[in-house]
PDB file of N, CA and C in Angstrom:
ATOM      1  N   MET A   1       0.851  -1.173   0.000  1.00  0.00           N
ATOM      2  CA  MET A   1       0.000   0.000   0.000  1.00  0.00           C
ATOM      3  C   MET A   1       0.898   1.238   0.000  1.00  0.00           C
ATOM      4  N   ARG A   2       0.977   1.850  -1.125  1.00  0.00           N
ATOM      5  CA  ARG A   2       1.755   3.082  -1.216  1.00  0.00           C
ATOM      6  C   ARG A   2       0.831   4.258  -1.007  1.00  0.00           C
ATOM      7  N   PRO A   3       1.239   5.306  -0.408  1.00  0.00           N
ATOM      8  CA  PRO A   3       2.598   5.680  -0.001  1.00  0.00           C
ATOM      9  C   PRO A   3       2.966   5.254   1.422  1.00  0.00           C
ATOM     10  N   LEU A   4       2.164   4.418   2.061  1.00  0.00           N
ATOM     11  CA  LEU A   4       2.472   3.988   3.431  1.00  0.00           C
ATOM     12  C   LEU A   4       3.511   2.876   3.485  1.00  0.00           C
ATOM     13  N   TRP A   5       3.709   2.172   2.394  1.00  0.00           N
ATOM     14  CA  TRP A   5       4.640   1.064   2.304  1.00  0.00           C
ATOM     15  C   TRP A   5       4.344  -0.007   3.346  1.00  0.00           C
ATOM     16  N   ARG A   6       3.086  -0.425   3.308  1.00  0.00           N
ATOM     17  CA  ARG A   6       2.605  -1.527   4.145  1.00  0.00           C
ATOM     18  C   ARG A   6       2.086  -2.621   3.216  1.00  0.00           C
ATOM     19  N   CYS A   7       2.129  -3.856   3.693  1.00  0.00           N
ATOM     20  CA  CYS A   7       1.629  -4.991   2.929  1.00  0.00           C
ATOM     21  C   CYS A   7       0.103  -4.934   2.848  1.00  0.00           C
ATOM     22  N   ARG A   8      -0.431  -5.174   1.684  1.00  0.00           N
ATOM     23  CA  ARG A   8      -1.888  -5.201   1.509  1.00  0.00           C
ATOM     24  C   ARG A   8      -2.530  -6.380   2.227  1.00  0.00           C
ATOM     25  N   ASN A   9      -1.786  -7.459   2.392  1.00  0.00           N
ATOM     26  CA  ASN A   9      -2.343  -8.666   3.008  1.00  0.00           C
ATOM     27  C   ASN A   9      -2.289  -8.657   4.531  1.00  0.00           C
ATOM     28  N   CYS A  10      -1.140  -8.286   5.087  1.00  0.00           N
ATOM     29  CA  CYS A  10      -0.988  -8.380   6.545  1.00  0.00           C
ATOM     30  C   CYS A  10      -0.887  -7.035   7.253  1.00  0.00           C
ATOM     31  N   GLY A  11      -0.657  -5.957   6.521  1.00  0.00           N
ATOM     32  CA  GLY A  11      -0.569  -4.634   7.110  1.00  0.00           C
ATOM     33  C   GLY A  11       0.777  -4.285   7.723  1.00  0.00           C
ATOM     34  N   ARG A  12       1.726  -5.195   7.665  1.00  0.00           N
ATOM     35  CA  ARG A  12       3.060  -4.926   8.215  1.00  0.00           C
ATOM     36  C   ARG A  12       3.887  -4.116   7.223  1.00  0.00           C
ATOM     37  N   GLU A  13       5.004  -3.593   7.705  1.00  0.00           N
ATOM     38  CA  GLU A  13       5.905  -2.874   6.813  1.00  0.00           C
ATOM     39  C   GLU A  13       6.300  -3.782   5.664  1.00  0.00           C
ATOM     40  N   TRP A  14       6.275  -3.223   4.456  1.00  0.00           N
ATOM     41  CA  TRP A  14       6.699  -3.970   3.283  1.00  0.00           C
ATOM     42  C   TRP A  14       8.180  -3.715   3.066  1.00  0.00           C
ATOM     43  N   PRO A  15       8.955  -4.725   2.754  1.00  0.00           N
ATOM     44  CA  PRO A  15       8.577  -6.103   2.522  1.00  0.00           C
ATOM     45  C   PRO A  15       8.474  -6.901   3.821  1.00  0.00           C
ATOM     46  N   CYS A  16       7.322  -7.517   4.002  1.00  0.00           N
ATOM     47  CA  CYS A  16       7.084  -8.391   5.146  1.00  0.00           C
ATOM     48  C   CYS A  16       7.695  -9.766   4.849  1.00  0.00           C
ATOM     49  N   GLN A  17       7.625 -10.674   5.796  1.00  0.00           N
ATOM     50  CA  GLN A  17       8.227 -12.002   5.592  1.00  0.00           C
ATOM     51  C   GLN A  17       7.672 -12.739   4.367  1.00  0.00           C
ATOM     52  N   PRO A  18       6.349 -12.784   4.147  1.00  0.00           N
ATOM     53  CA  PRO A  18       5.862 -13.457   2.942  1.00  0.00           C
ATOM     54  C   PRO A  18       6.346 -12.788   1.652  1.00  0.00           C
ATOM     55  N   ALA A  19       6.439 -11.464   1.658  1.00  0.00           N
ATOM     56  CA  ALA A  19       6.930 -10.752   0.470  1.00  0.00           C
ATOM     57  C   ALA A  19       8.402 -11.069   0.232  1.00  0.00           C
ATOM     58  N   LYS A  20       9.185 -11.120   1.294  1.00  0.00           N
ATOM     59  CA  LYS A  20      10.605 -11.455   1.159  1.00  0.00           C
ATOM     60  C   LYS A  20      10.780 -12.848   0.566  1.00  0.00           C
ATOM     61  N   LEU A  21      10.013 -13.793   1.060  1.00  0.00           N
ATOM     62  CA  LEU A  21      10.094 -15.160   0.537  1.00  0.00           C
ATOM     63  C   LEU A  21       9.703 -15.198  -0.932  1.00  0.00           C
ATOM     64  N   ALA A  22       8.641 -14.500  -1.298  1.00  0.00           N
ATOM     65  CA  ALA A  22       8.205 -14.463  -2.692  1.00  0.00           C
ATOM     66  C   ALA A  22       9.270 -13.821  -3.584  1.00  0.00           C
ATOM     67  N   LEU A  23       9.885 -12.751  -3.103  1.00  0.00           N
ATOM     68  CA  LEU A  23      10.934 -12.083  -3.889  1.00  0.00           C
ATOM     69  C   LEU A  23      12.167 -12.970  -4.039  1.00  0.00           C
ATOM     70  N   LEU A  24      12.575 -13.636  -2.959  1.00  0.00           N
ATOM     71  CA  LEU A  24      13.718 -14.541  -3.056  1.00  0.00           C
ATOM     72  C   LEU A  24      13.450 -15.686  -4.026  1.00  0.00           C
ATOM     73  N   THR A  25      12.223 -16.162  -4.048  1.00  0.00           N
ATOM     74  CA  THR A  25      11.853 -17.227  -4.985  1.00  0.00           C
ATOM     75  C   THR A  25      11.869 -16.703  -6.419  1.00  0.00           C
ATOM     76  N   GLU A  26      11.257 -15.550  -6.619  1.00  0.00           N
ATOM     77  CA  GLU A  26      11.184 -14.973  -7.970  1.00  0.00           C
ATOM     78  C   GLU A  26      12.565 -14.642  -8.529  1.00  0.00           C
ATOM     79  N   TYR A  27      13.464 -14.149  -7.683  1.00  0.00           N
ATOM     80  CA  TYR A  27      14.791 -13.723  -8.127  1.00  0.00           C
ATOM     81  C   TYR A  27      15.876 -14.728  -7.738  1.00  0.00           C
ATOM     82  N   ARG A  28      15.519 -15.993  -7.553  1.00  0.00           N
ATOM     83  CA  ARG A  28      16.476 -16.974  -7.037  1.00  0.00           C
ATOM     84  C   ARG A  28      17.725 -17.119  -7.902  1.00  0.00           C
ATOM     85  N   THR A  29      17.622 -16.830  -9.186  1.00  0.00           N
ATOM     86  CA  THR A  29      18.797 -16.930 -10.061  1.00  0.00           C
ATOM     87  C   THR A  29      19.376 -15.564 -10.417  1.00  0.00           C
ATOM     88  N   ASN A  30      18.869 -14.506  -9.791  1.00  0.00           N
ATOM     89  CA  ASN A  30      19.327 -13.160 -10.132  1.00  0.00           C
ATOM     90  C   ASN A  30      19.352 -12.274  -8.888  1.00  0.00           C
ATOM     91  N   ARG A  31      20.266 -12.576  -7.967  1.00  0.00           N
ATOM     92  CA  ARG A  31      20.341 -11.814  -6.723  1.00  0.00           C
ATOM     93  C   ARG A  31      20.675 -10.347  -6.992  1.00  0.00           C
ATOM     94  N   MET A  32      21.541 -10.076  -7.971  1.00  0.00           N
ATOM     95  CA  MET A  32      21.878  -8.689  -8.286  1.00  0.00           C
ATOM     96  C   MET A  32      20.641  -7.935  -8.775  1.00  0.00           C
ATOM     97  N   GLY A  33      19.828  -8.577  -9.595  1.00  0.00           N
ATOM     98  CA  GLY A  33      18.584  -7.962 -10.063  1.00  0.00           C
ATOM     99  C   GLY A  33      17.646  -7.658  -8.909  1.00  0.00           C
ATOM    100  N   LEU A  34      17.581  -8.555  -7.936  1.00  0.00           N
ATOM    101  CA  LEU A  34      16.747  -8.338  -6.759  1.00  0.00           C
ATOM    102  C   LEU A  34      17.234  -7.124  -5.975  1.00  0.00           C
ATOM    103  N   LEU A  35      18.538  -7.016  -5.776  1.00  0.00           N
ATOM    104  CA  LEU A  35      19.085  -5.892  -5.026  1.00  0.00           C
ATOM    105  C   LEU A  35      18.865  -4.565  -5.748  1.00  0.00           C
ATOM    106  N   ILE A  36      18.974  -4.568  -7.063  1.00  0.00           N
ATOM    107  CA  ILE A  36      18.705  -3.351  -7.839  1.00  0.00           C
ATOM    108  C   ILE A  36      17.233  -2.965  -7.711  1.00  0.00           C
ATOM    109  N   TYR A  37      16.353  -3.939  -7.836  1.00  0.00           N
ATOM    110  CA  TYR A  37      14.915  -3.697  -7.702  1.00  0.00           C
ATOM    111  C   TYR A  37      14.586  -3.145  -6.316  1.00  0.00           C
ATOM    112  N   LEU A  38      15.116  -3.776  -5.282  1.00  0.00           N
ATOM    113  CA  LEU A  38      14.850  -3.336  -3.911  1.00  0.00           C
ATOM    114  C   LEU A  38      15.454  -1.963  -3.632  1.00  0.00           C
ATOM    115  N   GLY A  39      16.623  -1.684  -4.190  1.00  0.00           N
ATOM    116  CA  GLY A  39      17.233  -0.372  -4.019  1.00  0.00           C
ATOM    117  C   GLY A  39      16.385   0.732  -4.637  1.00  0.00           C
ATOM    118  N   THR A  40      15.816   0.446  -5.794  1.00  0.00           N
ATOM    119  CA  THR A  40      14.925   1.404  -6.452  1.00  0.00           C
ATOM    120  C   THR A  40      13.683   1.639  -5.597  1.00  0.00           C
ATOM    121  N   LEU A  41      13.099   0.566  -5.086  1.00  0.00           N
ATOM    122  CA  LEU A  41      11.918   0.699  -4.234  1.00  0.00           C
ATOM    123  C   LEU A  41      12.249   1.397  -2.917  1.00  0.00           C
ATOM    124  N   MET A  42      13.430   1.146  -2.366  1.00  0.00           N
ATOM    125  CA  MET A  42      13.832   1.799  -1.136  1.00  0.00           C
ATOM    126  C   MET A  42      13.912   3.309  -1.339  1.00  0.00           C
ATOM    127  N   ASN A  43      14.454   3.727  -2.458  1.00  0.00           N
ATOM    128  CA  ASN A  43      14.549   5.144  -2.769  1.00  0.00           C
ATOM    129  C   ASN A  43      13.154   5.767  -2.870  1.00  0.00           C
ATOM    130  N   GLU A  44      12.253   5.094  -3.560  1.00  0.00           N
ATOM    131  CA  GLU A  44      10.883   5.576  -3.696  1.00  0.00           C
ATOM    132  C   GLU A  44      10.180   5.633  -2.340  1.00  0.00           C
ATOM    133  N   ALA A  45      10.339   4.592  -1.547  1.00  0.00           N
ATOM    134  CA  ALA A  45       9.699   4.542  -0.230  1.00  0.00           C
ATOM    135  C   ALA A  45      10.235   5.637   0.680  1.00  0.00           C
ATOM    136  N   THR A  46      11.537   5.840   0.669  1.00  0.00           N
ATOM    137  CA  THR A  46      12.139   6.882   1.498  1.00  0.00           C
ATOM    138  C   THR A  46      11.572   8.245   1.125  1.00  0.00           C
ATOM    139  N   HIS A  47      11.477   8.510  -0.152  1.00  0.00           N
ATOM    140  CA  HIS A  47      10.931   9.782  -0.622  1.00  0.00           C
ATOM    141  C   HIS A  47       9.472   9.943  -0.189  1.00  0.00           C
ATOM    142  N   GLN A  48       8.654   8.934  -0.418  1.00  0.00           N
ATOM    143  CA  GLN A  48       7.233   9.031  -0.084  1.00  0.00           C
ATOM    144  C   GLN A  48       6.995   9.122   1.422  1.00  0.00           C
ATOM    145  N   LEU A  49       7.712   8.342   2.196  1.00  0.00           N
ATOM    146  CA  LEU A  49       7.526   8.377   3.648  1.00  0.00           C
ATOM    147  C   LEU A  49       8.023   9.692   4.250  1.00  0.00           C
ATOM    148  N   THR A  50       9.066  10.262   3.661  1.00  0.00           N
ATOM    149  CA  THR A  50       9.550  11.565   4.114  1.00  0.00           C
ATOM    150  C   THR A  50       8.531  12.652   3.826  1.00  0.00           C
ATOM    151  N   GLN A  51       7.873  12.564   2.670  1.00  0.00           N
ATOM    152  CA  GLN A  51       6.827  13.534   2.347  1.00  0.00           C
ATOM    153  C   GLN A  51       5.647  13.413   3.312  1.00  0.00           C
ATOM    154  N   LEU A  52       5.296  12.194   3.679  1.00  0.00           N
ATOM    155  CA  LEU A  52       4.180  11.985   4.605  1.00  0.00           C
ATOM    156  C   LEU A  52       4.494  12.462   6.019  1.00  0.00           C
ATOM    157  N   HIS A  53       5.748  12.263   6.443  1.00  0.00           N
ATOM    158  CA  HIS A  53       6.156  12.571   7.817  1.00  0.00           C
ATOM    159  C   HIS A  53       7.463  13.362   7.802  1.00  0.00           C
ATOM    160  N   PRO A  54       7.422  14.626   7.362  1.00  0.00           N
ATOM    161  CA  PRO A  54       8.673  15.384   7.237  1.00  0.00           C
ATOM    162  C   PRO A  54       9.428  15.577   8.556  1.00  0.00           C
ATOM    163  N   ASP A  55       8.724  15.561   9.672  1.00  0.00           N
ATOM    164  CA  ASP A  55       9.388  15.733  10.968  1.00  0.00           C
ATOM    165  C   ASP A  55       9.980  14.441  11.514  1.00  0.00           C
ATOM    166  N   HIS A  56       9.630  13.310  10.904  1.00  0.00           N
ATOM    167  CA  HIS A  56      10.129  12.003  11.335  1.00  0.00           C
ATOM    168  C   HIS A  56      10.551  11.196  10.108  1.00  0.00           C
ATOM    169  N   PRO A  57      11.720  11.499   9.548  1.00  0.00           N
ATOM    170  CA  PRO A  57      12.146  10.752   8.363  1.00  0.00           C
ATOM    171  C   PRO A  57      12.278   9.264   8.668  1.00  0.00           C
ATOM    172  N   PRO A  58      12.054   8.430   7.670  1.00  0.00           N
ATOM    173  CA  PRO A  58      12.107   6.980   7.902  1.00  0.00           C
ATOM    174  C   PRO A  58      13.509   6.523   8.309  1.00  0.00           C
ATOM    175  N   ALA A  59      13.535   5.546   9.180  1.00  0.00           N
ATOM    176  CA  ALA A  59      14.802   4.981   9.663  1.00  0.00           C
ATOM    177  C   ALA A  59      14.893   3.516   9.235  1.00  0.00           C
ATOM    178  N   ARG A  60      16.091   2.978   9.295  1.00  0.00           N
ATOM    179  CA  ARG A  60      16.347   1.551   9.013  1.00  0.00           C
ATOM    180  C   ARG A  60      15.972   1.134   7.592  1.00  0.00           C
ATOM    181  N   MET A  61      15.992   2.024   6.641  1.00  0.00           N
ATOM    182  CA  MET A  61      15.540   1.677   5.297  1.00  0.00           C
ATOM    183  C   MET A  61      16.470   0.668   4.618  1.00  0.00           C
ATOM    184  N   THR A  62      17.762   0.805   4.809  1.00  0.00           N
ATOM    185  CA  THR A  62      18.692  -0.166   4.213  1.00  0.00           C
ATOM    186  C   THR A  62      18.456  -1.542   4.812  1.00  0.00           C
ATOM    187  N   GLU A  63      18.293  -1.595   6.117  1.00  0.00           N
ATOM    188  CA  GLU A  63      18.016  -2.876   6.782  1.00  0.00           C
ATOM    189  C   GLU A  63      16.695  -3.454   6.282  1.00  0.00           C
ATOM    190  N   ARG A  64      15.692  -2.614   6.196  1.00  0.00           N
ATOM    191  CA  ARG A  64      14.350  -3.050   5.795  1.00  0.00           C
ATOM    192  C   ARG A  64      14.312  -3.553   4.355  1.00  0.00           C
ATOM    193  N   PHE A  65      14.997  -2.870   3.453  1.00  0.00           N
ATOM    194  CA  PHE A  65      14.885  -3.195   2.033  1.00  0.00           C
ATOM    195  C   PHE A  65      16.024  -4.041   1.485  1.00  0.00           C
ATOM    196  N   LEU A  66      17.229  -3.900   2.000  1.00  0.00           N
ATOM    197  CA  LEU A  66      18.373  -4.536   1.337  1.00  0.00           C
ATOM    198  C   LEU A  66      19.125  -5.583   2.153  1.00  0.00           C
ATOM    199  N   SER A  67      19.321  -5.329   3.427  1.00  0.00           N
ATOM    200  CA  SER A  67      20.208  -6.201   4.213  1.00  0.00           C
ATOM    201  C   SER A  67      19.793  -7.666   4.176  1.00  0.00           C
ATOM    202  N   TRP A  68      18.524  -7.931   4.260  1.00  0.00           N
ATOM    203  CA  TRP A  68      18.036  -9.317   4.284  1.00  0.00           C
ATOM    204  C   TRP A  68      18.245 -10.029   2.946  1.00  0.00           C
ATOM    205  N   ALA A  69      18.401  -9.266   1.858  1.00  0.00           N
ATOM    206  CA  ALA A  69      18.481  -9.873   0.523  1.00  0.00           C
ATOM    207  C   ALA A  69      19.900 -10.134   0.059  1.00  0.00           C
ATOM    208  N   ARG A  70      20.871  -9.684   0.828  1.00  0.00           N
ATOM    209  CA  ARG A  70      22.263  -9.916   0.420  1.00  0.00           C
ATOM    210  C   ARG A  70      22.590 -11.395   0.466  1.00  0.00           C
ATOM    211  N   ALA A  71      23.447 -11.794  -0.438  1.00  0.00           N
ATOM    212  CA  ALA A  71      23.864 -13.199  -0.483  1.00  0.00           C
ATOM    213  C   ALA A  71      24.608 -13.568   0.788  1.00  0.00           C
ATOM    214  N   ARG A  72      24.375 -14.709   1.291  1.00  0.00           N
ATOM    215  CA  ARG A  72      25.048 -15.222   2.499  1.00  0.00           C
ATOM    216  C   ARG A  72      26.277 -16.022   2.099  1.00  0.00           C
ATOM    217  N   GLY A  73      27.265 -15.996   2.998  1.00  0.00           N
ATOM    218  CA  GLY A  73      28.396 -16.864   2.777  1.00  0.00           C
ATOM    219  C   GLY A  73      29.514 -16.254   2.172  1.00  0.00           C
TER     220      GLY A  73
END
């Protein structure tokens, strides 16, 4: 749900656990593509959330959008 960046199904911050699993499955052979996609969405989300709450800019955006998707090992 934009511009709130919440999941339409569960209402949690997007990407929620089911969304993360779906994205990892969809991009299982293209981790770099997933990171580029998530980076683009993170930029959009940061901009929209800052506009909604200018006195409280969003925090933890890298952790929320990118850290979980990095390759392990």
